[in-house]
Amino acid sequence: MKLAVTGGAGFIGSNFVRALLAGRHSSLGVERISVIDNLTYAGTLRNLDGVLDDIEFHRTDICDTEAVTGHLDGFDAVVHFAAESHVDRSIASGQPFMRSNTLGTQSMLEAAAAAGVGRFVHISTDEVYGSIPVGATDEDAPLAPNSPYAASKAGSDLVALAFARTHGLPVVVTRCSNNYGPYQNPEKAIPHFVTTLLGGGNIPMYGTGTNVRDWLHVDDHGDAVAALLGGTPKESVYNIGGGSQLTNLELARLILDELGLDHGRVDFVADRKAHDARYCVDDSRIRDEFGYRPRRDFTTTIQETITWYAQNESWWQR
Ligand code: NAD
């Protein structure tokens, strides 16, 4: 398989590329990998250190349909990770999110169709369902995004599904929960908490810290994407849950315990606007159809993740 990965210099995309090159998804028979990424503040070639010689890299904006069509020539499949991804930035300025996430997805779909790509995996998020006070959302739940980020991703999902119906491009949409692991931009919760503490500061905690997130290791996410890429999905949309639900305050205390610090090292700050209280997806569809489930032990891998940031200061101090 010849595989193009958009956003491959970002957190999840670079971990997926590393996993492919490490042979973790050898059943896919990937013989050629092309990364398409325009290296925004969130993307860096340092995330691909050590593997750049094994891939093709194109510094290209996904909104440049003509250039992307050229990059996809001869490729079998696309995994589309590229997006503006930080909710706080979308609250401060929503337009880059609508451009890259919604228009950028339309551009990628047109390029994939023009290049004759046979499979398009569109990476979305559980945030498109909005806040879920109790229970879990399945794939048929209505989309009810609350942040500009989530709205731009919900828009991209609808664009992708409509493109598939209209033009027959084989598209599958994934909606996963919060990822954790190495190479995540320090603006995101886990690296932000860890690096702030390592720098001597206190964890800034939105509101009362009771918001619940369901944590998924980035390599488990990669396993789910690989299952969809290599299989023949019967459905168009698949949730991918983590199975490790924590309040933000529980997460902070876990990190403080791991670093041997006092629980008092938390400062409560004004809540994020329209802060979703809880996300939780029902991912029985991908579990039943593909036998997929998250296999990494949360306690072990969250410890490994915290240690990675502690040991890779030169990466996050960049
Ligand atoms: P990230 O911000 O770490 O990386 C995004 C990458 O996309 C960067 O390398 C950036 O340079 C690139 N990019 C952005 N706009 C681009 C454009 N116009 N053209 C080309 N490249 C562009 O994000 P991430 O955390 O790795 O997330 C990857 C995908 O997974 C996103 O689609 C995101 O919505 C989704 N997702 C992330 C999480 C999470 O917990 N991180 C959870 C659910 C879904």
XYZ file of C-alpha atoms and ligand atoms in Angstrom:
362
model
C 0.000 0.000 0.000
C 1.170 3.524 -0.815
C -0.116 5.742 1.978
C -0.385 9.520 2.273
C -0.670 10.970 5.785
C -1.781 14.572 6.224
C -0.745 16.287 9.457
C 2.047 13.739 9.826
C 4.305 16.290 11.550
C 1.763 16.796 14.342
C 1.178 14.749 17.479
C -1.048 11.870 16.358
C 0.109 11.800 12.733
C 3.801 11.544 13.642
C 3.133 8.757 16.139
C 1.165 6.918 13.443
C 4.010 7.303 10.928
C 6.537 6.077 13.510
C 4.338 3.067 14.281
C 4.081 2.197 10.581
C 7.845 2.432 10.139
C 8.406 0.366 13.281
C 6.376 -2.409 11.633
C 3.484 -2.241 14.099
C 0.958 -2.379 11.264
C 2.886 -4.672 8.940
C -0.311 -6.434 7.812
C -1.132 -3.260 5.858
C 1.890 -3.869 3.640
C 2.766 -0.167 3.522
C 5.687 0.242 1.116
C 5.656 4.025 0.653
C 4.636 6.845 3.019
C 4.113 10.449 2.050
C 3.502 13.109 4.693
C 1.649 16.275 3.678
C 1.913 19.020 6.291
C 2.457 22.763 6.058
C 4.212 22.894 9.465
C 1.989 25.292 11.386
C 3.083 26.202 14.926
C 1.752 22.712 15.867
C 3.763 20.755 13.313
C 7.499 20.206 13.404
C 9.949 17.983 11.564
C 11.446 17.228 14.971
C 8.424 14.973 15.489
C 9.769 12.911 12.589
C 13.419 12.889 13.708
C 15.030 9.611 12.738
C 12.377 8.610 10.196
C 12.563 11.459 7.668
C 14.818 9.406 5.367
C 12.149 6.707 5.188
C 9.280 8.926 4.053
C 8.508 11.574 1.465
C 7.718 14.915 3.027
C 5.734 17.697 1.338
C 5.449 21.038 3.057
C 2.067 21.834 1.528
C -1.138 23.461 2.700
C -4.007 20.983 2.391
C -6.131 23.830 0.987
C -3.890 23.865 -2.116
C -5.914 21.268 -4.038
C -3.736 21.282 -7.134
C -0.494 20.699 -5.227
C -2.061 18.004 -3.040
C -3.530 16.217 -6.087
C -0.003 15.978 -7.466
C 1.308 14.555 -4.181
C -1.418 11.875 -4.173
C -0.646 10.601 -7.672
C -0.122 6.825 -7.451
C -1.205 6.574 -3.808
C -3.742 4.005 -2.590
C -4.989 5.598 0.604
C -5.056 8.803 2.657
C -5.223 9.167 6.417
C -6.296 12.748 7.007
C -5.085 14.009 10.403
C -4.212 17.606 9.419
C -6.247 20.168 11.326
C -6.112 23.107 13.655
C -6.681 21.231 16.893
C -6.611 23.446 19.991
C -10.011 24.490 21.409
C -8.644 27.587 23.208
C -7.140 28.917 19.987
C -10.472 28.373 18.202
C -12.205 30.470 20.868
C -9.667 33.254 20.369
C -9.858 33.064 16.555
C -12.155 30.648 14.718
C -11.420 31.405 11.070
C -8.197 29.342 10.705
C -10.202 26.368 12.010
C -12.955 26.738 9.441
C -10.339 27.146 6.713
C -8.010 24.231 7.498
C -10.524 21.832 9.020
C -13.604 22.277 6.860
C -12.339 23.781 3.575
C -9.082 21.829 3.912
C -11.032 18.580 4.142
C -13.063 19.477 1.033
C -9.767 20.170 -0.747
C -8.262 16.845 0.382
C -11.368 14.938 -0.756
C -11.292 16.575 -4.202
C -7.572 15.835 -4.517
C -8.064 12.210 -3.440
C -10.887 11.702 -5.934
C -8.892 13.338 -8.755
C -5.878 11.134 -7.966
C -8.006 7.955 -7.819
C -7.231 7.140 -4.181
C -9.038 3.988 -3.022
C -9.531 4.712 0.710
C -9.833 7.962 2.692
C -9.786 7.854 6.502
C -10.975 11.159 7.934
C -9.870 11.668 11.538
C -12.464 13.493 13.617
C -13.239 13.820 17.304
C -15.757 12.939 20.013
C -16.141 16.697 20.548
C -18.541 16.866 17.573
C -21.242 15.280 19.788
C -20.959 18.063 22.370
C -21.197 17.533 26.100
C -22.753 14.287 27.399
C -23.810 14.515 31.079
C -24.359 10.743 31.437
C -24.095 7.615 29.289
C -22.261 7.370 25.972
C -22.916 8.624 22.433
C -23.046 6.153 19.592
C -22.359 7.110 15.978
C -26.028 7.948 15.313
C -26.161 10.636 18.018
C -26.822 14.146 16.700
C -23.876 16.470 16.187
C -23.997 19.280 18.769
C -20.580 20.987 18.815
C -20.011 23.771 21.333
C -16.605 25.221 20.392
C -15.508 26.654 17.025
C -12.983 23.786 16.877
C -15.699 21.156 17.356
C -17.979 22.949 14.867
C -15.218 22.989 12.251
C -14.643 19.253 12.775
C -18.397 18.503 12.642
C -18.489 20.483 9.394
C -15.594 18.444 8.037
C -17.376 15.190 8.932
C -20.480 16.252 7.020
C -18.375 17.426 4.077
C -16.556 14.071 4.002
C -19.717 11.966 4.261
C -21.527 14.037 1.616
C -18.511 13.813 -0.711
C -18.511 10.036 -0.337
C -22.222 9.804 -1.157
C -21.992 12.247 -4.075
C -18.754 11.122 -5.702
C -18.390 7.526 -4.498
C -15.027 8.094 -2.771
C -14.584 5.360 -0.118
C -14.490 7.516 3.021
C -14.550 6.410 6.639
C -14.830 8.917 9.501
C -13.367 8.243 12.961
C -14.380 10.096 16.137
C -11.900 9.459 18.898
C -11.550 10.637 22.463
C -8.631 12.594 23.984
C -5.242 11.160 23.010
C -2.133 11.086 25.192
C 1.456 10.090 24.464
C 4.792 11.586 23.356
C 5.238 14.479 20.879
C 2.029 16.327 21.861
C 2.236 20.116 21.684
C 2.765 21.553 25.207
C -0.393 23.658 24.849
C -2.512 20.513 25.398
C -3.561 19.391 28.886
C -1.145 16.581 29.792
C 2.081 18.088 28.402
C 0.934 21.517 29.603
C 0.420 20.277 33.163
C 3.711 18.360 33.213
C 5.889 21.059 31.633
C 4.383 23.819 33.780
C 5.185 21.833 36.912
C 8.699 21.028 35.697
C 9.204 24.756 35.116
C 8.284 25.442 38.746
C 4.719 26.707 38.131
C 1.347 25.422 39.277
C -1.187 23.631 37.096
C -3.767 26.138 35.809
C -7.133 24.395 36.258
C -10.214 25.603 34.403
C -13.274 26.087 36.655
C -13.539 23.492 39.386
C -11.697 20.761 37.468
C -14.759 18.491 37.284
C -14.833 18.222 33.471
C -14.474 14.585 32.427
C -12.343 13.363 29.513
C -11.851 9.791 28.272
C -8.140 9.159 27.634
C -6.871 7.064 24.712
C -3.201 6.226 24.159
C -2.036 7.559 20.790
C -0.815 4.083 19.747
C -4.210 2.545 20.537
C -5.709 5.222 18.313
C -3.188 4.224 15.626
C -4.249 0.582 15.969
C -7.880 1.577 15.375
C -6.972 3.626 12.303
C -4.894 0.732 10.937
C -7.815 -1.673 11.457
C -10.099 0.570 9.404
C -7.432 1.156 6.760
C -6.733 -2.525 6.276
C -10.294 -3.798 6.572
C -13.532 -3.282 4.717
C -15.611 -1.052 6.993
C -19.335 -1.754 6.770
C -20.230 1.661 8.164
C -19.161 5.237 7.422
C -18.480 6.446 10.984
C -16.637 4.766 13.884
C -16.190 6.023 17.428
C -12.897 5.220 19.174
C -13.019 5.503 22.960
C -10.247 5.271 25.508
C -11.969 3.583 28.434
C -10.076 5.714 30.986
C -12.358 8.490 32.188
C -10.956 11.064 34.605
C -11.917 14.519 35.773
C -9.291 17.125 34.971
C -8.573 17.442 38.678
C -8.022 13.673 38.977
C -5.660 13.900 36.012
C -3.765 16.776 37.641
C -3.400 14.845 40.922
C -2.202 11.764 39.067
C 0.526 13.864 37.416
C 1.433 15.528 40.731
C 1.730 12.092 42.385
C 3.903 10.826 39.549
C 6.240 13.830 39.888
C 6.239 13.533 43.690
C 4.593 16.950 44.126
C 1.983 18.269 46.525
C -1.707 18.374 45.469
C -1.706 22.065 46.392
C 0.235 22.819 43.167
C -3.056 23.593 41.331
C -4.374 27.123 40.652
C -8.070 27.324 39.787
C -8.631 29.828 36.968
C -11.697 31.210 35.148
C -13.425 28.475 33.183
C -13.085 28.106 29.411
C -16.093 29.547 27.514
C -18.737 26.861 26.785
C -16.481 24.265 28.417
C -17.937 20.824 27.692
C -18.554 18.982 30.964
C -18.069 15.456 29.696
C -17.372 13.433 26.566
C -17.945 9.706 26.333
C -18.353 7.625 23.188
C -19.842 4.181 22.743
C -17.276 2.446 20.520
C -18.903 -0.972 20.374
C -19.202 -0.646 16.566
C -15.432 -0.821 15.915
C -14.981 -3.355 18.734
C -17.654 -5.714 17.343
C -16.731 -5.375 13.673
C -12.922 -5.314 13.921
C -12.161 -6.876 17.320
C -10.393 -3.601 18.130
C -10.001 -2.455 21.739
C -7.481 -0.193 23.459
C -4.734 -2.549 24.659
C -2.321 -0.226 26.497
C -2.606 -0.190 30.283
C -3.568 3.358 31.300
C -1.539 3.446 34.548
C 1.652 2.266 32.832
C 1.374 4.394 29.714
C 0.383 7.609 31.486
C 3.492 7.157 33.668
C 5.595 6.580 30.530
C 4.102 9.695 28.951
C 4.849 11.894 31.971
C 8.401 10.512 32.039
C 8.804 11.219 28.308
C 8.075 14.926 28.810
C 10.328 15.031 31.874
C 13.175 13.478 29.850
C 12.668 15.433 26.639
C 12.890 19.012 27.800
C 14.835 20.045 24.687
C 11.846 18.937 22.582
C 9.232 21.001 24.420
C 11.515 23.971 25.171
C 11.862 24.593 21.413
P -1.733 18.623 16.035
O -2.211 20.028 16.199
O -0.689 18.106 16.945
O -1.210 18.403 14.545
C -1.901 18.905 13.428
C -0.962 18.880 12.234
O -1.699 19.350 11.095
C 0.269 19.797 12.396
O 1.432 19.094 12.024
C -0.022 20.954 11.454
O 1.159 21.528 10.906
C -0.884 20.279 10.387
N -1.773 21.231 9.690
C -2.675 22.072 10.256
N -3.283 22.806 9.308
C -2.737 22.413 8.113
C -2.937 22.806 6.764
N -3.816 23.777 6.435
N -2.231 22.185 5.803
C -1.335 21.203 6.110
N -1.091 20.799 7.380
C -1.790 21.398 8.361
O -3.060 17.739 16.116
P -3.246 16.251 16.661
O -3.516 16.304 18.106
O -2.176 15.387 16.135
O -4.630 15.879 15.958
C -4.654 15.214 14.690
C -6.105 15.007 14.290
O -6.786 14.251 15.285
C -6.894 16.306 14.133
O -7.725 16.182 13.012
C -7.699 16.400 15.414
O -8.899 17.099 15.196
C -7.951 14.925 15.717
N -8.168 14.595 17.132
C -7.195 14.871 18.056
C -7.405 14.487 19.387
C -6.344 14.711 20.435
O -6.566 14.355 21.599
N -5.185 15.253 20.121
C -8.596 13.870 19.778
C -9.560 13.624 18.807
C -9.335 13.983 17.477
